[in-house]
């Protein structure tokens, strides 16, 4: 009976259930945070933006923590999770989804190597100075090779830079490809656009930088350390630039859809005005882009008043992170709320307790923060974050 | 190459080799036999059980030949036995497995013959409110030879 | 820099050669056990000698729902779930007022048409109305096959798109990819599911359950490799159409009397 009210017009009988739930919203969101955090770190590693240095290694650890759970929402969502590994064993090359396993593994390797090289000096030092199980842990992390001569470290840094150079296109690929999973579905007019991969990538970078800023501020507050405002404002500046790119592409997509006015325009209009009207215009565009855009613009105009700027940056970052989640929601859920018959809509009603419900989504989203806490206690990135500020003070 | 990098790459190579070994053990043998799929699955899908036996199985010499011969010559010959009598493969394989009697309610005949606007105009339809009162259709019409009243 | 490029390449080559050799050896050990048979056939059915096709004559459909009912019985599709391998849609085009010129089309398919339809719009308000049976189009360029990440769905040599229930991981990408809504999620198996044109029947010389259940001959099934088959005759002589031909999926379900409103 309830179902009747959730459906408008005609939907194909098999469409009465939404197939991709909140977990599939979470998946591109998390991979986006990974790609964004990694690209933020490569601003220092590759492009030599020294003002980013305090958070460069922290960004890598953030990327790793989220990367480790990126696959979980997909796995939990599968009808046959135990068969999930088939995607690695027999990847069907024509499928946009089949690359997932390999791209994921490749990227994980790069991130792990990159982290390992940039933390190797610390690892070796800890291995040599500690005892018991700690010695074992750090020695095995060092692969029982303790050479940290000046020259070796210098070579390591060079190699890490090369890795980061490979890392950028693979981060872009990892997330661009997630966009293509949707963009390649010709059956769905809301998804099927060649802009999708690049929109996903831009919003990924935006959300990753915003999250990194928030984590940095929180970490410094917890550790009761002064914040490096130069670093913060520089990150905010990049956030602002990528926001502009992001909103340009998102609007371009909508405008060209409306301008071309194909067969599907009626249902797209209904989707935008009715089904996802609030989450699209309200949360994704106004809260997630317009307000942060203005706030960040003000940050770059105002002189001095670092604390005020920090508050403004934090607020924008919170809004951006929420806005990008709304963007993922609008794509994944929005696309399924229109029927492929183009003459009806459905409504997704999230369930709390179920395999594909809100509860597992929350648990999966909390996990990376716990992992980050553990990883930072094994490989503390604080040294560079705090040294720099001391110098400034 | 420095020893630590060498070790790291050896580790990576070991992981890749282990993956390849596991892969070759786990992927089903018939995968890729005809294309990018498990060849055996074609046979598995071919071997699913049949439930509808088709009308030709019904008119055998020792079976329902008389009624079959009536049906096959009349206008309901386009309506197969099992459309009203239900899936009968089990009964064909073992005649002791009897079928439930065909649904002979007015509503069941009406599924095809009650007047509806979306139906083709020339298709024989009746107005259930005016035709035949509340009698069952089979009271007047023989479903195997429908124009016999 | 200590790691010379040459050394890097050398290690890389070693890894690749070792890996390839390893795979080939193990795989040859395994595949040796399989006979080199070129047809999955065990009982005189040669899938290279058939190519199946389906014709739907919408002008003959009376919307009795016997096809959808027979399909669920034959293929054990749950009756209490909203999932259908085949279903009937009813299109009712309302009369347009001369002022607004807005055309309203009411489409419905209550319970896939299994329980039939109820006339709930008076005939005077309608311009035209008709039924359209739907099923998997077994596209020759199937988006569902294209998007399956593991090779759990495929087109057989005789032109039928099947799902491997033992291999499908249940990601539902194919359900998203199908423009016709022909696929559904089988909650019991945890996999995708859809019409097989009753592959277990047609390979034994029987008709698909829906075709043999149709009382008016609105559904026709046959071999497109057989020049004299009814399906071929209709395709050659009638004015036929496909569903969503612009998507380039190359469906193998051909429609007679398809109206422009049909989605």
mmCIF file of C-alpha atoms in Angstrom, chain B residues 1-2 5-6 9 13 16-17 20-21 23-31 33-34 36-55 78-83 86-87 89 108 111-113 115-120 123, chain C residues 2-3 7-8 15 19 23 26-27 30 34 37-43 45 47 59 61-64 66 70 73-74 76 90 114-115 117 119 123 126 129-131 150-151 154 162-167 199-201 203-204 206-207 212-216:
data_model
loop_
_atom_site.group_PDB
_atom_site.id
_atom_site.type_symbol
_atom_site.label_atom_id
_atom_site.label_comp_id
_atom_site.label_asym_id
_atom_site.label_seq_id
_atom_site.Cartn_x
_atom_site.Cartn_y
_atom_site.Cartn_z
ATOM 1 C CA UNK B 1 68.995 -1.052 -6.234
ATOM 2 C CA UNK B 2 69.094 -0.482 -2.529
ATOM 3 C CA UNK B 5 63.628 -1.317 -2.230
ATOM 4 C CA UNK B 6 64.702 -4.702 -3.478
ATOM 5 C CA UNK B 9 59.628 -5.217 -4.735
ATOM 6 C CA UNK B 13 56.270 -9.794 -6.710
ATOM 7 C CA UNK B 16 51.404 -10.991 -7.381
ATOM 8 C CA UNK B 17 52.662 -14.537 -7.977
ATOM 9 C CA UNK B 20 48.178 -15.637 -9.990
ATOM 10 C CA UNK B 21 48.544 -19.085 -8.463
ATOM 11 C CA UNK B 23 43.571 -17.416 -9.486
ATOM 12 C CA UNK B 24 44.509 -20.349 -11.669
ATOM 13 C CA UNK B 25 43.347 -22.754 -8.987
ATOM 14 C CA UNK B 26 40.050 -21.027 -8.285
ATOM 15 C CA UNK B 27 38.719 -19.969 -11.697
ATOM 16 C CA UNK B 28 36.363 -22.680 -12.978
ATOM 17 C CA UNK B 29 37.855 -24.874 -15.682
ATOM 18 C CA UNK B 30 35.141 -24.183 -18.207
ATOM 19 C CA UNK B 31 35.552 -20.416 -17.909
ATOM 20 C CA UNK B 33 35.463 -22.178 -23.130
ATOM 21 C CA UNK B 34 33.120 -20.318 -25.497
ATOM 22 C CA UNK B 36 34.091 -14.695 -21.286
ATOM 23 C CA UNK B 37 31.835 -16.877 -19.163
ATOM 24 C CA UNK B 38 31.634 -20.252 -17.512
ATOM 25 C CA UNK B 39 30.900 -22.728 -20.310
ATOM 26 C CA UNK B 40 29.296 -25.196 -17.925
ATOM 27 C CA UNK B 41 26.574 -22.740 -17.036
ATOM 28 C CA UNK B 42 25.002 -23.174 -20.497
ATOM 29 C CA UNK B 43 24.324 -26.812 -19.722
ATOM 30 C CA UNK B 44 23.175 -26.048 -16.201
ATOM 31 C CA UNK B 45 20.574 -23.681 -17.620
ATOM 32 C CA UNK B 46 19.580 -26.178 -20.308
ATOM 33 C CA UNK B 47 19.002 -28.842 -17.709
ATOM 34 C CA UNK B 48 16.472 -26.939 -15.607
ATOM 35 C CA UNK B 49 13.196 -28.788 -15.146
ATOM 36 C CA UNK B 50 10.387 -28.311 -17.626
ATOM 37 C CA UNK B 51 6.934 -27.731 -16.125
ATOM 38 C CA UNK B 52 4.746 -27.067 -19.148
ATOM 39 C CA UNK B 53 4.566 -30.176 -21.351
ATOM 40 C CA UNK B 54 2.691 -28.586 -24.332
ATOM 41 C CA UNK B 55 -0.585 -29.809 -25.810
ATOM 42 C CA UNK B 78 -5.124 -21.501 -30.092
ATOM 43 C CA UNK B 79 -5.582 -21.920 -26.355
ATOM 44 C CA UNK B 80 -3.263 -24.663 -25.225
ATOM 45 C CA UNK B 81 -4.412 -27.294 -22.727
ATOM 46 C CA UNK B 82 -2.132 -26.072 -19.973
ATOM 47 C CA UNK B 83 -3.298 -22.471 -20.245
ATOM 48 C CA UNK B 86 -2.019 -25.720 -15.517
ATOM 49 C CA UNK B 87 1.499 -27.073 -15.993
ATOM 50 C CA UNK B 89 4.807 -32.147 -17.240
ATOM 51 C CA UNK B 108 -11.354 -17.162 -15.223
ATOM 52 C CA UNK B 111 -9.756 -12.982 -18.033
ATOM 53 C CA UNK B 112 -10.044 -13.186 -21.798
ATOM 54 C CA UNK B 113 -13.683 -12.594 -22.629
ATOM 55 C CA UNK B 115 -15.349 -6.633 -22.311
ATOM 56 C CA UNK B 116 -12.397 -4.311 -21.952
ATOM 57 C CA UNK B 117 -11.623 -1.175 -23.875
ATOM 58 C CA UNK B 118 -7.945 -1.991 -24.418
ATOM 59 C CA UNK B 119 -8.749 -5.322 -26.062
ATOM 60 C CA UNK B 120 -8.782 -5.683 -29.846
ATOM 61 C CA UNK B 123 -11.911 -10.292 -30.131
ATOM 62 C CA UNK C 2 71.227 3.987 -7.310
ATOM 63 C CA UNK C 3 68.404 2.186 -9.041
ATOM 64 C CA UNK C 7 67.922 -2.627 -13.254
ATOM 65 C CA UNK C 8 64.369 -1.513 -12.739
ATOM 66 C CA UNK C 15 58.365 -10.443 -12.460
ATOM 67 C CA UNK C 19 54.189 -14.585 -13.418
ATOM 68 C CA UNK C 23 50.048 -19.006 -14.791
ATOM 69 C CA UNK C 26 49.201 -24.135 -13.567
ATOM 70 C CA UNK C 27 46.462 -23.348 -16.043
ATOM 71 C CA UNK C 30 44.044 -27.690 -14.925
ATOM 72 C CA UNK C 34 38.767 -30.707 -19.892
ATOM 73 C CA UNK C 37 34.442 -30.056 -26.976
ATOM 74 C CA UNK C 38 33.061 -27.180 -28.991
ATOM 75 C CA UNK C 39 29.419 -27.424 -28.111
ATOM 76 C CA UNK C 40 27.759 -27.638 -24.708
ATOM 77 C CA UNK C 41 25.465 -30.144 -26.276
ATOM 78 C CA UNK C 42 24.726 -33.563 -24.870
ATOM 79 C CA UNK C 43 21.564 -34.516 -26.698
ATOM 80 C CA UNK C 45 21.108 -29.924 -30.004
ATOM 81 C CA UNK C 47 23.678 -24.283 -30.807
ATOM 82 C CA UNK C 59 -2.609 -5.984 -32.057
ATOM 83 C CA UNK C 61 -2.780 -9.074 -27.137
ATOM 84 C CA UNK C 62 -5.901 -9.129 -24.974
ATOM 85 C CA UNK C 63 -4.128 -8.545 -21.669
ATOM 86 C CA UNK C 64 -5.265 -11.803 -20.062
ATOM 87 C CA UNK C 66 -1.635 -15.939 -19.018
ATOM 88 C CA UNK C 70 2.874 -19.291 -17.046
ATOM 89 C CA UNK C 73 5.080 -21.124 -12.888
ATOM 90 C CA UNK C 74 7.578 -22.488 -15.399
ATOM 91 C CA UNK C 76 9.648 -20.659 -10.345
ATOM 92 C CA UNK C 90 -1.503 -1.286 -20.874
ATOM 93 C CA UNK C 114 -1.004 -11.470 -14.190
ATOM 94 C CA UNK C 115 -4.357 -10.679 -12.584
ATOM 95 C CA UNK C 117 -6.670 -5.246 -15.948
ATOM 96 C CA UNK C 119 -11.325 -0.586 -16.893
ATOM 97 C CA UNK C 123 -14.168 4.640 -22.749
ATOM 98 C CA UNK C 126 -9.978 7.548 -24.346
ATOM 99 C CA UNK C 129 -5.855 1.880 -25.762
ATOM 100 C CA UNK C 130 -3.893 -1.299 -26.209
ATOM 101 C CA UNK C 131 -1.676 -3.831 -24.455
ATOM 102 C CA UNK C 150 32.784 -10.827 -13.938
ATOM 103 C CA UNK C 151 31.380 -12.502 -17.040
ATOM 104 C CA UNK C 154 26.540 -13.687 -21.768
ATOM 105 C CA UNK C 162 21.679 -15.904 -19.980
ATOM 106 C CA UNK C 163 22.710 -15.342 -16.363
ATOM 107 C CA UNK C 164 25.114 -17.728 -14.641
ATOM 108 C CA UNK C 165 23.615 -18.132 -11.162
ATOM 109 C CA UNK C 166 26.672 -19.942 -9.904
ATOM 110 C CA UNK C 167 28.934 -17.074 -10.853
ATOM 111 C CA UNK C 199 16.400 -21.891 -22.643
ATOM 112 C CA UNK C 200 15.729 -25.259 -21.001
ATOM 113 C CA UNK C 201 12.639 -25.639 -23.207
ATOM 114 C CA UNK C 203 16.843 -26.420 -26.618
ATOM 115 C CA UNK C 204 14.555 -29.433 -26.235
ATOM 116 C CA UNK C 206 9.583 -26.875 -26.880
ATOM 117 C CA UNK C 207 8.261 -23.320 -27.037
ATOM 118 C CA UNK C 212 2.585 -21.621 -25.538
ATOM 119 C CA UNK C 213 0.370 -20.046 -22.890
ATOM 120 C CA UNK C 214 -0.735 -17.140 -25.070
ATOM 121 C CA UNK C 215 -4.299 -17.840 -26.221
ATOM 122 C CA UNK C 216 -4.295 -15.406 -29.141
#
